CSV table of C-alpha atoms and ligand atoms in Angstrom, one decimal:
chain,number,residue,atom,x,y,z
A,1,UNK,CA,97.9,137.7,99.1
A,2,UNK,CA,94.4,136.8,99.3
A,3,UNK,CA,94.7,133.6,101.5
A,4,UNK,CA,94.8,135.0,104.8
A,5,UNK,CA,98.0,134.3,106.7
A,6,UNK,CA,96.4,133.4,110.1
A,7,UNK,CA,95.3,129.9,108.8
A,8,UNK,CA,99.1,129.0,108.9
A,9,UNK,CA,99.9,130.5,112.3
A,10,UNK,CA,101.4,127.9,114.7
A,11,UNK,CA,100.8,125.0,112.2
A,12,UNK,CA,103.4,122.3,111.6
A,13,UNK,CA,104.2,122.0,107.8
A,14,UNK,CA,106.1,119.0,106.8
A,15,UNK,CA,107.8,120.2,103.3
A,16,UNK,CA,109.0,117.4,101.0
A,17,UNK,CA,111.2,118.5,98.1
A,18,UNK,CA,112.2,116.2,95.3
A,19,UNK,CA,114.5,116.3,92.3
A,20,UNK,CA,112.9,118.4,89.8
A,21,UNK,CA,114.4,121.5,88.0
A,22,UNK,CA,112.0,123.8,90.0
A,23,UNK,CA,113.1,122.7,93.5
A,24,UNK,CA,114.5,126.1,93.8
A,25,UNK,CA,110.8,127.4,94.0
A,26,UNK,CA,110.3,125.4,97.2
A,27,UNK,CA,112.8,127.8,99.0
A,28,UNK,CA,110.3,130.7,98.3
A,29,UNK,CA,107.5,128.6,99.5
A,30,UNK,CA,109.3,127.7,102.6
A,31,UNK,CA,110.0,131.3,103.4
A,32,UNK,CA,106.4,132.5,102.8
A,33,UNK,CA,105.0,129.7,104.7
A,34,UNK,CA,107.6,130.7,107.7
A,35,UNK,CA,106.7,134.3,107.4
A,36,UNK,CA,102.9,133.7,107.8
A,37,UNK,CA,104.0,132.0,111.3
A,38,UNK,CA,103.8,128.5,110.5
A,39,UNK,CA,106.6,126.0,111.5
A,40,UNK,CA,108.2,124.4,108.5
A,41,UNK,CA,110.4,121.4,108.6
A,42,UNK,CA,112.0,120.0,105.3
A,43,UNK,CA,112.7,116.7,103.9
A,44,UNK,CA,114.9,116.6,100.9
A,45,UNK,CA,115.2,113.4,98.8
A,46,UNK,CA,118.5,112.7,97.4
A,47,UNK,CA,117.9,114.1,94.0
A,48,UNK,CA,116.5,117.3,95.6
A,49,UNK,CA,119.9,117.6,97.2
A,50,UNK,CA,121.5,117.7,94.0
A,51,UNK,CA,119.4,120.8,92.9
A,52,UNK,CA,119.3,122.6,96.1
A,53,UNK,CA,121.2,122.6,99.5
A,54,UNK,CA,119.7,121.8,102.9
A,55,UNK,CA,121.2,124.8,104.3
A,56,UNK,CA,119.0,127.1,102.1
A,57,UNK,CA,115.8,125.5,103.7
A,58,UNK,CA,117.6,125.8,107.1
A,59,UNK,CA,118.3,129.3,106.7
A,60,UNK,CA,114.7,130.2,105.4
A,61,UNK,CA,112.8,128.4,108.0
A,62,UNK,CA,114.8,128.5,110.8
A,63,UNK,CA,113.9,124.8,111.5
A,64,UNK,CA,115.2,121.3,111.0
A,65,UNK,CA,116.1,120.0,107.4
A,66,UNK,CA,116.2,116.3,106.9
A,67,UNK,CA,117.9,114.1,104.2
A,68,UNK,CA,118.1,110.2,103.8
A,69,UNK,CA,121.3,110.5,106.0
A,70,UNK,CA,119.2,111.3,109.1
A,71,UNK,CA,116.9,108.7,108.0
A,72,UNK,CA,119.5,105.9,108.5
A,73,UNK,CA,121.3,107.8,111.2
A,74,UNK,CA,121.4,105.7,114.4
A,75,UNK,CA,120.7,108.9,116.5
A,76,UNK,CA,117.1,109.1,115.4
A,77,UNK,CA,114.6,106.1,115.6
A,78,UNK,CA,111.7,106.1,113.2
A,79,UNK,CA,112.2,109.7,112.0
A,80,UNK,CA,109.7,109.2,109.4
A,81,UNK,CA,106.8,108.4,112.0
A,82,UNK,CA,108.0,111.2,114.2
A,83,UNK,CA,107.6,113.7,111.5
A,84,UNK,CA,104.2,112.4,110.4
A,85,UNK,CA,103.2,112.9,113.9
A,86,UNK,CA,104.5,116.2,114.2
A,87,UNK,CA,102.9,117.4,111.0
A,88,UNK,CA,99.7,119.0,110.6
A,89,UNK,CA,100.0,118.8,106.8
A,90,UNK,CA,102.5,117.3,104.5
A,91,UNK,CA,103.2,119.2,101.5
A,92,UNK,CA,105.4,117.6,98.4
A,93,UNK,CA,106.3,120.6,96.2
A,94,UNK,CA,107.6,120.0,93.7
A,95,UNK,CA,106.7,116.2,93.5
A,96,UNK,CA,108.6,114.4,90.8
A,97,UNK,CA,107.0,111.7,88.5
A,98,UNK,CA,109.3,109.2,90.4
A,99,UNK,CA,108.2,110.3,93.8
A,100,UNK,CA,104.7,110.2,92.6
A,101,UNK,CA,104.9,106.9,91.3
A,102,UNK,CA,106.3,105.4,94.4
A,103,UNK,CA,103.6,107.0,96.6
A,104,UNK,CA,100.8,105.6,94.5
A,105,UNK,CA,102.1,102.3,95.0
A,106,UNK,CA,103.3,102.4,98.8
A,107,UNK,CA,106.7,102.3,97.8
A,108,UNK,CA,108.6,103.7,100.9
A,109,UNK,CA,112.3,103.4,100.2
A,110,UNK,CA,113.5,106.9,101.3
A,111,UNK,CA,112.7,109.2,104.2
A,112,UNK,CA,110.1,111.4,102.2
A,113,UNK,CA,108.0,108.5,100.8
A,114,UNK,CA,108.0,106.6,104.2
A,115,UNK,CA,106.8,109.9,106.1
A,116,UNK,CA,104.1,110.3,103.7
A,117,UNK,CA,103.0,106.7,103.9
A,118,UNK,CA,103.0,106.8,107.5
A,119,UNK,CA,101.6,110.1,108.4
A,120,UNK,CA,97.8,109.8,108.5
A,121,UNK,CA,97.5,113.7,108.1
A,122,UNK,CA,96.2,115.7,104.9
A,123,UNK,CA,98.8,115.4,102.1
A,124,UNK,CA,99.2,118.2,99.3
A,125,UNK,CA,101.3,117.0,96.2
A,126,UNK,CA,102.3,119.6,93.7
A,127,UNK,CA,103.7,118.0,90.3
A,128,UNK,CA,106.1,119.6,88.3
A,129,UNK,CA,107.8,118.2,85.0
A,130,UNK,CA,108.1,118.0,81.4
A,131,UNK,CA,104.7,118.0,79.7
A,132,UNK,CA,105.5,114.4,78.2
A,133,UNK,CA,106.3,113.2,81.6
A,134,UNK,CA,103.2,114.8,83.0
A,135,UNK,CA,100.9,113.3,80.1
A,136,UNK,CA,102.4,109.9,80.2
A,137,UNK,CA,99.7,107.4,81.1
A,138,UNK,CA,101.6,106.1,83.9
A,139,UNK,CA,101.8,109.5,85.5
A,140,UNK,CA,98.2,110.4,84.9
A,141,UNK,CA,97.3,107.0,86.2
A,142,UNK,CA,99.5,107.8,89.3
A,143,UNK,CA,97.9,111.1,89.8
A,144,UNK,CA,94.4,109.5,89.7
A,145,UNK,CA,95.4,106.9,92.4
A,146,UNK,CA,96.8,109.4,94.5
A,147,UNK,CA,93.7,111.5,94.5
A,148,UNK,CA,91.8,108.2,95.1
A,149,UNK,CA,93.7,108.1,98.4
A,150,UNK,CA,92.4,111.5,99.4
A,151,UNK,CA,95.5,113.3,98.6
A,152,UNK,CA,95.3,116.8,97.2
A,153,UNK,CA,97.1,116.8,93.7
A,154,UNK,CA,97.3,120.4,92.3
A,155,UNK,CA,97.2,120.7,88.6
A,156,UNK,CA,100.5,121.9,87.1
A,157,UNK,CA,100.3,125.3,85.4
A,158,UNK,CA,100.9,125.8,81.4
A,159,UNK,CA,103.8,127.9,80.5
A,160,UNK,CA,107.6,127.9,79.9
A,161,UNK,CA,109.3,124.7,80.9
A,162,UNK,CA,112.8,123.7,81.2
A,163,UNK,CA,114.9,122.7,78.1
A,164,UNK,CA,113.4,125.5,75.8
A,165,UNK,CA,109.8,123.7,75.9
A,166,UNK,CA,106.5,125.0,76.8
A,167,UNK,CA,103.3,123.3,77.8
A,168,UNK,CA,101.5,122.0,81.1
A,169,UNK,CA,104.1,121.0,83.8
A,170,UNK,CA,105.1,124.0,85.7
A,171,UNK,CA,104.9,124.1,89.6
A,172,UNK,CA,101.6,126.3,90.1
A,173,UNK,CA,102.1,129.6,91.6
A,174,UNK,CA,102.7,130.3,95.1
A,175,UNK,CA,99.0,131.7,95.9
A,176,UNK,CA,97.7,128.4,94.3
A,177,UNK,CA,99.9,126.2,96.6
A,178,UNK,CA,99.1,128.5,99.6
A,179,UNK,CA,95.3,128.1,98.8
A,180,UNK,CA,95.6,124.1,98.8
A,181,UNK,CA,97.7,123.8,101.8
A,182,UNK,CA,95.6,126.3,103.6
A,183,UNK,CA,92.1,124.5,102.7
A,184,UNK,CA,94.0,121.1,104.1
A,185,UNK,CA,94.5,122.9,107.1
A,186,UNK,CA,91.2,124.1,108.0
A,187,UNK,CA,87.5,122.4,108.4
A,188,UNK,CA,85.6,122.4,105.3
A,189,UNK,CA,82.6,124.1,107.1
A,190,UNK,CA,80.8,125.5,103.8
A,191,UNK,CA,81.2,122.4,101.8
A,192,UNK,CA,77.9,121.8,100.0
A,193,UNK,CA,77.1,125.6,100.2
A,194,UNK,CA,76.9,127.9,97.2
A,195,UNK,CA,77.9,131.6,97.9
A,196,UNK,CA,77.6,134.3,95.3
A,197,UNK,CA,80.0,137.3,96.0
A,198,UNK,CA,79.8,140.7,94.2
A,199,UNK,CA,82.9,142.8,94.4
A,200,UNK,CA,84.4,146.1,92.6
A,201,UNK,CA,82.8,149.1,91.1
A,202,UNK,CA,80.2,149.5,88.4
A,203,UNK,CA,80.4,151.7,85.3
A,204,UNK,CA,77.5,153.7,83.8
A,205,UNK,CA,78.4,154.9,80.3
A,206,UNK,CA,77.8,158.6,79.2
A,207,UNK,CA,78.9,157.9,75.6
A,208,UNK,CA,81.2,155.0,74.2
A,209,UNK,CA,84.2,156.2,76.0
A,210,UNK,CA,83.3,158.0,79.3
A,211,UNK,CA,81.6,156.5,82.3
A,212,UNK,CA,80.5,157.1,85.7
A,213,UNK,CA,82.2,154.8,88.3
A,214,UNK,CA,83.6,154.8,91.7
A,215,UNK,CA,87.1,154.0,93.3
A,216,UNK,CA,86.4,150.5,94.4
A,217,UNK,CA,89.3,148.3,94.1
A,218,UNK,CA,87.3,145.0,94.7
A,219,UNK,CA,90.2,143.8,97.2
A,220,UNK,CA,87.4,143.2,100.1
A,221,UNK,CA,85.1,141.2,97.8
A,222,UNK,CA,87.9,139.2,96.1
A,223,UNK,CA,89.1,138.4,99.6
A,224,UNK,CA,85.9,137.4,100.9
A,225,UNK,CA,85.4,135.2,97.6
A,226,UNK,CA,88.7,133.4,98.5
A,227,UNK,CA,88.1,132.9,102.2
A,228,UNK,CA,84.6,131.3,101.6
A,229,UNK,CA,86.2,128.8,98.9
A,230,UNK,CA,89.0,127.9,101.5
A,231,UNK,CA,86.1,126.9,103.9
A,232,UNK,CA,84.9,124.6,101.1
A,233,UNK,CA,81.9,126.7,99.4
A,234,UNK,CA,81.5,126.8,95.8
A,235,UNK,CA,81.8,130.4,95.5
A,236,UNK,CA,80.4,132.5,92.2
A,237,UNK,CA,82.1,135.8,92.2
A,238,UNK,CA,80.5,138.5,90.1
A,239,UNK,CA,83.1,141.1,89.4
A,240,UNK,CA,83.3,144.7,88.2
A,241,UNK,CA,86.5,145.9,86.3
A,242,UNK,CA,89.2,145.5,88.7
A,243,UNK,CA,93.0,145.0,88.4
A,244,UNK,CA,93.3,141.9,90.4
A,245,UNK,CA,94.1,138.3,90.0
A,246,UNK,CA,91.1,136.1,90.4
A,247,UNK,CA,90.8,134.3,93.7
A,248,UNK,CA,91.9,130.5,93.5
A,249,UNK,CA,89.2,127.9,93.2
A,250,UNK,CA,86.5,130.5,92.4
A,251,UNK,CA,84.0,130.9,89.4
A,252,UNK,CA,84.3,134.5,88.1
A,253,UNK,CA,81.7,136.2,85.9
A,254,UNK,CA,82.3,139.9,84.8
A,255,UNK,CA,80.1,142.9,84.7
A,256,UNK,CA,80.2,146.4,84.3
A,257,UNK,CA,76.6,148.3,84.5
A,258,UNK,CA,74.3,147.9,87.6
A,259,UNK,CA,71.8,146.4,84.8
A,260,UNK,CA,74.5,143.7,84.2
A,261,UNK,CA,75.3,142.9,87.8
A,262,UNK,CA,71.6,142.6,88.6
A,263,UNK,CA,71.1,140.2,85.7
A,264,UNK,CA,73.9,138.2,86.7
A,265,UNK,CA,72.5,138.1,90.2
A,266,UNK,CA,69.1,137.0,88.8
A,267,UNK,CA,70.8,133.9,87.3
A,268,UNK,CA,72.9,132.9,90.2
A,269,UNK,CA,70.8,133.8,93.2
A,270,UNK,CA,68.1,131.1,92.7
A,271,UNK,CA,70.6,128.5,93.7
A,272,UNK,CA,72.8,130.3,96.3
A,273,UNK,CA,72.8,129.5,100.0
A,274,UNK,CA,74.1,132.9,100.6
A,275,UNK,CA,75.0,136.2,99.0
A,276,UNK,CA,77.6,138.6,99.9
A,277,UNK,CA,77.2,141.9,98.3
A,278,UNK,CA,80.6,143.9,98.5
A,279,UNK,CA,80.3,145.5,95.1
A,280,UNK,CA,80.2,149.2,95.1
A,281,UNK,CA,77.1,149.5,93.1
A,282,UNK,CA,76.6,153.0,91.3
A,283,UNK,CA,73.6,154.8,92.7
A,284,UNK,CA,73.2,156.7,89.4
A,285,UNK,CA,72.9,156.2,85.5
A,286,UNK,CA,72.6,158.3,82.6
A,287,UNK,CA,71.2,157.6,79.0
A,288,UNK,CA,74.1,156.5,76.9
A,289,UNK,CA,74.9,158.4,73.9
A,290,UNK,CA,76.3,156.4,70.9
A,291,UNK,CA,79.8,157.3,69.9
A,292,UNK,CA,81.8,160.1,71.4
A,293,UNK,CA,80.2,163.3,72.5
A,294,UNK,CA,82.2,166.2,71.1
A,295,UNK,CA,83.7,168.8,73.5
A,296,UNK,CA,82.3,171.8,71.9
A,297,UNK,CA,79.6,173.0,74.3
A,298,UNK,CA,78.8,172.6,77.9
A,299,UNK,CA,77.3,169.4,78.6
A,300,UNK,CA,74.6,168.6,81.4
A,301,UNK,CA,74.1,165.3,82.6
A,302,UNK,CA,70.5,164.0,83.7
A,303,UNK,CA,71.5,161.4,86.2
A,304,UNK,CA,68.6,158.9,87.1
A,305,UNK,CA,68.7,156.7,90.3
A,306,UNK,CA,69.6,153.1,89.5
A,307,UNK,CA,67.5,150.2,90.8
A,308,UNK,CA,68.0,149.5,94.5
A,309,UNK,CA,69.7,146.0,93.8
A,310,UNK,CA,69.7,144.7,97.5
A,311,UNK,CA,66.1,145.6,97.9
A,312,UNK,CA,65.1,144.2,94.6
A,313,UNK,CA,66.9,141.0,94.9
A,314,UNK,CA,65.7,140.3,98.4
A,315,UNK,CA,62.1,140.6,97.1
A,316,UNK,CA,62.8,138.5,94.0
A,317,UNK,CA,65.0,135.9,95.6
A,318,UNK,CA,64.3,135.7,99.4
A,319,UNK,CA,65.8,132.4,100.3
A,320,UNK,CA,69.4,133.1,100.5
A,321,UNK,CA,71.2,134.4,103.6
A,322,UNK,CA,72.0,138.2,102.5
A,323,UNK,CA,75.0,140.2,103.9
A,324,UNK,CA,75.3,143.6,102.5
A,325,UNK,CA,78.1,146.0,102.7
A,326,UNK,CA,77.6,149.8,103.7
A,327,UNK,CA,80.5,152.2,102.9
A,328,UNK,CA,80.3,155.7,104.3
A,329,UNK,CA,81.7,158.3,106.6
A,330,UNK,CA,81.2,159.2,110.3
A,331,UNK,CA,77.3,158.2,110.1
A,332,UNK,CA,77.9,154.9,108.2
A,333,UNK,CA,77.3,152.7,111.5
A,334,UNK,CA,73.9,154.4,112.0
A,335,UNK,CA,73.0,154.3,108.3
A,336,UNK,CA,73.9,150.5,108.2
A,337,UNK,CA,71.5,149.8,111.1
A,338,UNK,CA,68.6,151.6,109.2
A,339,UNK,CA,69.4,149.9,106.0
A,340,UNK,CA,69.4,146.4,107.8
A,341,UNK,CA,65.9,147.0,108.9
A,342,UNK,CA,64.9,148.6,105.7
A,343,UNK,CA,66.0,146.3,103.3
A,344,UNK,CA,65.6,143.2,105.5
A,345,UNK,CA,69.0,141.7,104.9
A,346,UNK,CA,70.6,139.4,107.5
A,347,UNK,CA,73.9,141.0,108.2
A,348,UNK,CA,75.8,144.4,107.0
A,349,UNK,CA,79.3,145.1,107.3
A,350,UNK,CA,79.7,148.8,107.8
A,351,UNK,CA,83.1,150.5,107.0
A,352,UNK,CA,84.4,154.1,106.8
A,353,UNK,CA,85.8,155.1,103.3
A,354,UNK,CA,87.1,158.4,104.7
A,355,UNK,CA,90.1,157.2,106.9
A,356,UNK,CA,93.4,156.6,105.3
A,357,UNK,CA,93.4,152.9,106.3
A,358,UNK,CA,89.9,151.8,105.4
A,359,UNK,CA,87.7,151.8,102.4
A,360,UNK,CA,88.3,151.8,98.9
A,361,UNK,CA,91.8,150.8,97.4
A,362,UNK,CA,93.6,150.3,100.7
A,363,UNK,CA,94.8,146.9,101.7
A,364,UNK,CA,93.6,147.2,105.2
A,365,UNK,CA,90.1,147.8,106.5
A,366,UNK,CA,88.1,147.9,109.9
A,367,UNK,CA,84.2,148.2,110.6
A,368,UNK,CA,81.3,146.9,112.3
A,369,UNK,CA,79.4,143.7,111.6
A,370,UNK,CA,75.7,144.3,112.3
A,371,UNK,CA,72.9,141.9,112.7
A,372,UNK,CA,69.5,142.1,114.2
A,373,UNK,CA,70.9,140.6,117.6
A,374,UNK,CA,73.9,143.3,117.8
A,375,UNK,CA,77.0,144.8,116.4
A,376,UNK,CA,80.6,143.7,116.7
A,377,UNK,CA,83.5,145.9,115.9
A,378,UNK,CA,86.3,144.5,113.9
A,379,UNK,CA,89.5,146.2,114.3
A,380,UNK,CA,92.0,147.4,111.7
A,381,UNK,CA,93.7,144.4,109.9
A,382,UNK,CA,94.6,143.3,106.3
A,383,UNK,CA,91.5,142.9,104.0
A,384,UNK,CA,92.5,139.0,103.8
A,385,UNK,CA,92.2,138.8,107.7
A,386,UNK,CA,89.0,140.6,107.9
A,387,UNK,CA,87.6,138.6,105.3
A,388,UNK,CA,88.3,135.7,107.4
A,389,UNK,CA,86.5,137.0,110.3
A,390,UNK,CA,83.8,138.0,108.3
A,391,UNK,CA,83.5,134.5,106.7
A,392,UNK,CA,83.4,132.8,110.1
A,393,UNK,CA,80.4,134.7,111.1
A,394,UNK,CA,78.9,134.0,107.7
A,395,UNK,CA,79.6,130.4,108.2
A,396,UNK,CA,78.0,130.6,111.6
A,397,UNK,CA,74.8,132.1,110.2
A,398,UNK,CA,74.6,129.7,107.4
A,399,UNK,CA,75.0,126.8,109.9
A,400,UNK,CA,72.2,128.4,112.2
A,401,UNK,CA,69.8,128.8,108.9
A,402,UNK,CA,70.4,125.1,108.0
A,403,UNK,CA,69.9,124.1,111.4
A,404,UNK,CA,73.0,122.7,112.4
A,405,UNK,CA,74.2,124.1,115.9
A,406,UNK,CA,77.8,126.0,115.3
B,501,FMN,C1,118.3,118.5,85.1
B,501,FMN,C2,117.1,117.5,85.5
B,501,FMN,C3,116.1,118.0,85.7
B,501,FMN,C4,114.8,117.2,86.4
B,501,FMN,N1,113.7,117.9,86.5
B,501,FMN,C5,112.7,116.8,86.6
B,501,FMN,C6,111.3,117.5,86.8
B,501,FMN,O1,110.9,118.7,86.8
B,501,FMN,N2,110.2,116.7,87.3
B,501,FMN,C7,110.4,115.3,87.5
B,501,FMN,O2,109.7,114.4,87.5
B,501,FMN,N3,111.7,114.7,87.3
B,501,FMN,C8,112.8,115.4,86.9
B,501,FMN,N4,114.0,114.8,86.7
B,501,FMN,C9,114.4,113.5,86.9
B,501,FMN,C10,114.3,113.2,88.4
B,501,FMN,O3,115.4,114.0,89.2
B,501,FMN,C11,114.6,111.7,88.7
B,501,FMN,O4,113.5,111.0,88.2
B,501,FMN,C12,114.8,111.4,89.9
B,501,FMN,O5,115.1,110.0,90.3
B,501,FMN,C13,113.7,112.0,91.0
B,501,FMN,O6,114.0,111.5,92.3
B,501,FMN,P1,113.1,111.7,93.7
B,501,FMN,O7,111.7,111.6,93.2
B,501,FMN,O8,113.3,111.0,94.6
B,501,FMN,O9,113.3,113.2,93.9
B,501,FMN,C14,115.2,115.8,86.4
B,501,FMN,C15,116.5,115.3,86.2
B,501,FMN,C16,117.3,116.1,85.8
B,501,FMN,C17,118.8,115.6,85.8
């Protein structure tokens, strides 16, 4: 999961579930949110109760589940207002065409619609329905109206639908929902900023079928791209060949060689406020031989150093904030401090690649965030959580360079 779990910890999430065939997927969402440390209370519409039972949500969240019977109960006064006050964010997933029509017109004839109308909190709506229901002008118009209220309406996905149909209308993947819920919970302190992030390995081809590369998985750069987008930045991710799903809400461009990543940086850096270089850019290249070299005799490769990407970019495009990465062994901290001075970058994250829990391909990492004013040790944690800590520091530095006090 690229969305860091810590943004949900101790948050109150009111989950509204409506009468869609995909209501069962809300169980998994409720469970995931609960596991992140959020408090999840659920409201089911009367139609949702026909698809899925209150007991499932009670068991998965360990918290209260409400239906319209509770709304009209004499025991609870103004339950809809109480729930709105309690919530940090209200999520309606899945949202039916019917519930969206009501919400777009301020109709509040059940607990869920009344709670949304009266909450005054961020609202995230995830529609799910048949493609023709979604494309009906009434639904499209209602979605636009809901967006004009400031609600986040997540676009449904294309794919297999109920009743043997396919098209747009599926409830988005959980990672997408978590991204939008997370974004609604955190300050958008990077809104208006453009950040270029590089990730993954480079490949320098020896012939048409063989190359020199490194084991970078791209996980750290992808996690960074995700947290910067969560904070509101426009993120352009320049990615080497990796086996990862693209982060949500991020523009991705692909490269293979050192020259290709340099060319992409030349295109995107002039408009960037910051550049975070987490890619493992190769230090050596070789003249590419067309075709496939035959294995009939010993082969000597003439390795040539690649261009110094960080140094070259810093000279050509001096204005963005530069955050570099240094991967190494026991000496990495000292080497990173030297690199900081030599290349004139604003910060370096130094991490070791010779311990089992840090570096290439692992899901965890640790290291030192080094700037001209000192260094800070970031302890072992998931790459998503570490990316969150680095994102905080990058946001702080960006605010300082824009003259806004953090
Ligand atoms: C089997 C079945 C599946 C349905 N699936 C959906 C759906 O995915 N999306 C939708 O908008 N409506 C769907 N409906 C229609 C809604 O359940 C219906 O409009 C209901 O009034 C919605 O009530 P609610 O919005 O209060 O939950 C479905 C109905 C049935 C019988």
